[in-house]
Coordinates of C-alpha atoms and ligand atoms in Angstrom, one line a residue:
M1 CA 0.0 0.0 0.0
K2 CA 1.3 3.5 -0.9
P3 CA -1.3 6.1 0.3
Y4 CA -0.7 9.8 -0.5
I5 CA -2.5 12.4 1.5
M6 CA -2.8 15.5 -0.7
I7 CA -3.4 18.9 1.1
P8 CA -3.8 22.1 -0.9
T9 CA -2.8 25.1 1.2
Y10 CA -3.0 28.8 1.1
N11 CA -2.1 30.8 4.2
E12 CA -2.5 27.8 6.6
R13 CA 0.6 28.6 8.8
E14 CA -1.4 28.1 12.0
N15 CA -2.7 24.7 11.0
I16 CA -0.3 22.8 8.7
A17 CA 2.4 21.6 11.2
N18 CA -0.2 20.2 13.6
L19 CA -2.1 18.6 10.8
I20 CA 1.0 16.8 9.4
N21 CA 1.8 15.6 12.9
E22 CA -1.7 14.2 13.4
I23 CA -1.6 12.4 10.1
L24 CA 1.8 10.9 10.8
N25 CA 0.5 9.6 14.1
L26 CA -2.4 7.7 12.5
K27 CA -2.2 4.0 12.1
I28 CA -1.6 4.0 8.4
K29 CA 1.0 1.9 6.7
N30 CA 3.6 3.8 4.7
P31 CA 1.8 7.2 4.5
H32 CA 3.0 10.0 2.3
I33 CA 1.9 13.6 2.7
V34 CA 2.1 16.1 -0.1
V35 CA 1.3 19.7 0.6
V36 CA 0.5 21.8 -2.5
D37 CA 1.1 25.4 -1.6
D38 CA 0.7 28.4 -3.9
S39 CA 3.6 30.4 -2.4
S40 CA 1.5 31.4 0.6
P41 CA 2.6 34.9 1.8
D42 CA 2.3 33.7 5.4
G43 CA 5.1 31.2 4.8
T44 CA 3.1 28.0 5.1
W45 CA 5.4 26.5 2.4
K46 CA 8.5 27.3 4.5
I47 CA 7.1 25.3 7.5
V48 CA 6.4 22.3 5.2
Q49 CA 9.9 22.6 3.6
D50 CA 11.5 22.5 7.1
I51 CA 9.4 19.4 8.1
S52 CA 10.2 17.7 4.8
K53 CA 13.9 17.9 5.4
K54 CA 13.5 15.7 8.5
Q55 CA 10.5 13.6 7.4
K56 CA 11.2 11.9 4.1
N57 CA 7.6 11.0 3.6
V58 CA 6.4 14.6 3.8
H59 CA 6.7 16.5 0.5
L60 CA 6.2 20.1 -0.6
L61 CA 4.9 20.9 -4.0
L62 CA 5.5 24.6 -4.3
R63 CA 3.6 26.3 -7.0
K64 CA 4.4 29.8 -8.4
K65 CA 2.0 30.4 -11.2
D66 CA -1.5 29.5 -12.2
K67 CA -2.6 29.8 -8.6
G68 CA -5.9 28.6 -7.2
R69 CA -7.5 25.7 -5.4
G70 CA -8.4 23.9 -8.6
A71 CA -5.0 24.1 -10.3
A72 CA -3.3 23.2 -7.1
G73 CA -5.6 20.1 -6.7
R74 CA -4.9 19.1 -10.2
D75 CA -1.1 19.4 -9.8
G76 CA -1.3 17.5 -6.5
F77 CA -3.1 14.6 -8.1
I78 CA -0.6 14.5 -10.9
Y79 CA 2.2 14.5 -8.4
C80 CA 0.6 11.6 -6.4
L81 CA 0.2 9.5 -9.6
K82 CA 3.7 10.2 -10.8
H83 CA 5.1 9.0 -7.5
G84 CA 3.3 5.7 -7.6
A85 CA 0.4 6.4 -5.1
D86 CA -2.2 3.6 -5.1
I87 CA -4.6 5.5 -2.8
I88 CA -5.0 9.2 -2.8
V89 CA -6.7 11.1 0.0
E90 CA -7.6 14.8 -0.6
M91 CA -8.4 17.0 2.4
D92 CA -8.4 20.6 3.6
A93 CA -5.6 21.9 5.9
D94 CA -7.9 23.7 8.3
F95 CA -9.0 20.7 10.5
S96 CA -12.6 20.8 9.1
H97 CA -11.7 17.4 7.9
N98 CA -10.6 15.4 10.9
P99 CA -7.7 13.1 10.0
K100 CA -9.0 10.5 12.3
Y101 CA -11.4 9.4 9.5
I102 CA -8.6 8.6 7.1
P103 CA -8.0 5.0 8.1
S104 CA -11.7 4.1 7.9
M105 CA -12.0 5.9 4.5
I106 CA -9.1 3.8 3.2
K107 CA -10.7 0.6 4.6
E108 CA -14.0 1.5 2.8
L109 CA -12.2 1.4 -0.5
K110 CA -12.9 -2.4 -0.3
N111 CA -16.5 -1.5 -1.2
A112 CA -16.0 1.5 -3.5
D113 CA -13.7 3.4 -5.8
L114 CA -14.2 6.8 -4.1
V115 CA -15.0 7.3 -0.5
L116 CA -16.3 10.7 0.5
G117 CA -16.6 12.2 4.0
S118 CA -20.2 13.5 4.0
R119 CA -22.0 16.2 6.0
R120 CA -25.4 15.0 4.8
L121 CA -26.0 11.6 6.2
K122 CA -28.0 10.6 9.2
D123 CA -25.0 10.3 11.5
S124 CA -23.2 13.4 10.0
K125 CA -22.7 16.6 12.0
E126 CA -21.6 20.1 11.1
I127 CA -20.2 22.2 14.0
G128 CA -19.5 25.9 14.2
R129 CA -20.7 27.1 10.8
S130 CA -23.1 30.1 10.7
L131 CA -26.6 29.6 9.4
L132 CA -25.7 31.7 6.4
R133 CA -22.7 29.6 5.5
R134 CA -24.8 26.4 5.8
F135 CA -27.5 27.9 3.6
V136 CA -24.9 28.8 1.0
T137 CA -23.5 25.2 1.0
L138 CA -27.1 23.7 0.8
A139 CA -28.1 26.0 -2.1
A140 CA -24.9 25.1 -4.0
N141 CA -25.5 21.4 -3.3
L142 CA -29.0 21.7 -4.8
Y143 CA -27.8 23.6 -7.8
I144 CA -25.0 21.1 -8.5
T145 CA -27.4 18.1 -8.1
L146 CA -29.9 19.7 -10.5
M147 CA -27.3 20.8 -13.1
L148 CA -25.0 17.8 -13.1
G149 CA -27.2 15.0 -11.8
I150 CA -24.6 13.9 -9.3
N151 CA -26.0 11.1 -7.2
V152 CA -24.3 12.1 -4.0
K153 CA -25.7 13.8 -0.9
D154 CA -22.7 16.1 -0.2
C155 CA -21.4 17.3 -3.5
N156 CA -19.3 20.0 -1.8
S157 CA -17.1 17.7 0.3
G158 CA -13.4 18.1 -0.4
F159 CA -12.6 15.2 2.0
R160 CA -12.2 12.2 -0.3
C161 CA -10.3 9.0 -0.8
F162 CA -9.7 7.7 -4.3
K163 CA -8.3 4.5 -5.7
R164 CA -5.6 5.3 -8.2
K165 CA -7.6 4.0 -11.1
V166 CA -10.2 6.8 -10.6
L167 CA -7.7 9.6 -11.0
E168 CA -6.3 7.8 -14.0
G169 CA -9.7 7.2 -15.4
I170 CA -10.9 10.8 -15.2
N171 CA -7.7 12.1 -16.8
V172 CA -6.6 14.6 -14.1
E173 CA -4.3 16.6 -16.5
K174 CA -7.5 17.7 -18.3
L175 CA -9.2 19.1 -15.2
Q176 CA -10.4 22.6 -16.0
S177 CA -11.5 24.3 -12.8
K178 CA -9.1 26.9 -11.5
G179 CA -11.0 27.4 -8.3
P180 CA -12.9 25.3 -5.8
A181 CA -15.3 23.9 -8.4
I182 CA -12.7 21.3 -9.0
V183 CA -14.3 19.4 -6.2
Q184 CA -17.5 19.0 -8.3
E185 CA -15.7 18.5 -11.6
V186 CA -13.8 15.5 -10.1
L187 CA -17.0 14.1 -8.7
F188 CA -19.0 14.6 -11.9
K189 CA -16.3 12.9 -14.0
T190 CA -16.0 10.1 -11.5
Q191 CA -19.7 9.4 -11.8
L192 CA -19.7 9.7 -15.6
K193 CA -17.0 7.0 -15.7
K194 CA -19.3 4.8 -13.5
F195 CA -16.9 4.4 -10.7
K196 CA -18.5 3.4 -7.4
I197 CA -18.9 6.3 -4.9
K198 CA -19.6 5.8 -1.3
E199 CA -20.4 8.4 1.3
I200 CA -19.5 7.9 5.0
P201 CA -20.7 10.3 7.8
I202 CA -18.3 12.7 9.3
T203 CA -18.4 15.5 11.9
F204 CA -17.3 18.6 10.0
L205 CA -15.8 21.3 12.2
N206 CA -15.6 24.8 11.1
R207 CA -12.0 26.1 11.1
T208 CA -10.9 27.8 14.3
K209 CA -7.6 29.0 12.8
G210 CA -6.8 31.0 9.7
K211 CA -9.4 32.3 7.2
S212 CA -11.6 30.7 4.6
K213 CA -10.7 31.5 1.0
L214 CA -14.2 31.1 -0.2
G215 CA -15.6 34.5 -0.9
I216 CA -18.4 35.8 -3.2
P217 CA -16.1 36.0 -6.3
Q218 CA -14.9 32.4 -5.8
L219 CA -18.5 31.3 -5.2
A220 CA -19.8 33.1 -8.4
A221 CA -16.9 31.6 -10.4
G222 CA -17.9 28.2 -9.1
Y223 CA -21.5 28.5 -10.2
F224 CA -20.3 29.6 -13.6
M225 CA -17.9 26.6 -13.8
I226 CA -20.8 24.2 -13.1
L227 CA -22.7 25.7 -15.9
K228 CA -19.7 25.3 -18.2
L229 CA -19.3 21.7 -17.2
K230 CA -22.9 21.1 -18.1
L231 CA -22.5 22.7 -21.5
L232 CA -19.3 20.8 -22.2
Y233 CA -21.2 17.6 -21.3
L234 CA -24.1 18.4 -23.5
M235 CA -21.7 19.1 -26.4
G236 CA -20.1 15.7 -25.9
K237 CA -16.8 17.2 -24.8
I238 CA -16.6 15.4 -21.5
Ligands
GDP301 N1 -2.8 25.8 -3.1 C1 -3.9 26.4 -2.8 N2 -4.7 26.0 -1.8 C2 -5.9 26.7 -1.6 C3 -6.3 27.8 -2.4 N3 -7.4 28.3 -1.9 C4 -7.8 27.5 -0.9 N4 -6.8 26.6 -0.7 C5 -6.8 25.5 0.3 O1 -7.9 24.6 0.1 C6 -8.5 24.2 1.3 C7 -10.0 24.7 1.3 O2 -10.1 26.1 1.4 P1 -10.9 26.8 2.5 O3 -10.4 28.2 2.5 O4 -10.8 26.1 3.8 O5 -12.3 26.8 1.9 P2 -13.7 26.5 2.7 O6 -13.5 25.2 3.4 O7 -14.7 26.3 1.5 O8 -14.0 27.6 3.5 C8 -7.7 24.8 2.4 O9 -6.7 23.8 2.8 C9 -7.0 26.0 1.8 O10 -5.8 26.4 2.4 C10 -5.4 28.3 -3.4 O11 -5.6 29.2 -4.2 N5 -4.2 27.5 -3.6
MG302 MG1 -12.2 24.9 4.9

């Protein structure tokens, strides 16, 4: 087994060292961590660089151009495939996605090709998010489900565990979203390729350190990207 945990970061100085530590303390065989940082002005990349000098299974992918959550995720996936990962976990750096779920997500790959940490199952919980933010997520979820017909309850979850063949099958080099809509693009393409997707309940905790990068411009661009994906699909281009 060669699992890679891929974490995109932008200004996560207060979270990243603790998160890496927690992941390394999990009971996972042969874990690798790759942090994909877009030259964060707060020096997140420097912290990761220092850790990677001592921990050979911690890697920094420092990006200088084409910045954004989407392009970072794409490059992170390419990196994992290139280095021989057979399992790829994608998660946020802000502790919204508790690393304690990673071992059970990996185990669940026995029954699915993609396992997704979901906020919308009976045993799921969401803690610390404002009513407005929850409404925004719910509305986005409804829009995405209607537009793309994704058969998943939580289309916005960026906490996911993939078998290698899924990322190979959806052709990650061709991912188009520059921003956070990459989460839905990957899910849409995974469903189109008929890979088996399984949701497991998680307790999602709003970040307590650092700031969210999802503002109104990113949200609007995300809605537009979903529309673009739908049109590309209708034109037979994906
Ligand atoms: N490399 C990179 N990572 C990003 C970028 N924007 C957000 N992220 C990371 O993507 C993850 C999700 O972003 P976050 O701000 O928590 O969004 P939210 O959970 O929707 O509020 C976090 O780990 C961020 O640090 C970006 O432009 N580049
Ligand atoms: Mg977050």
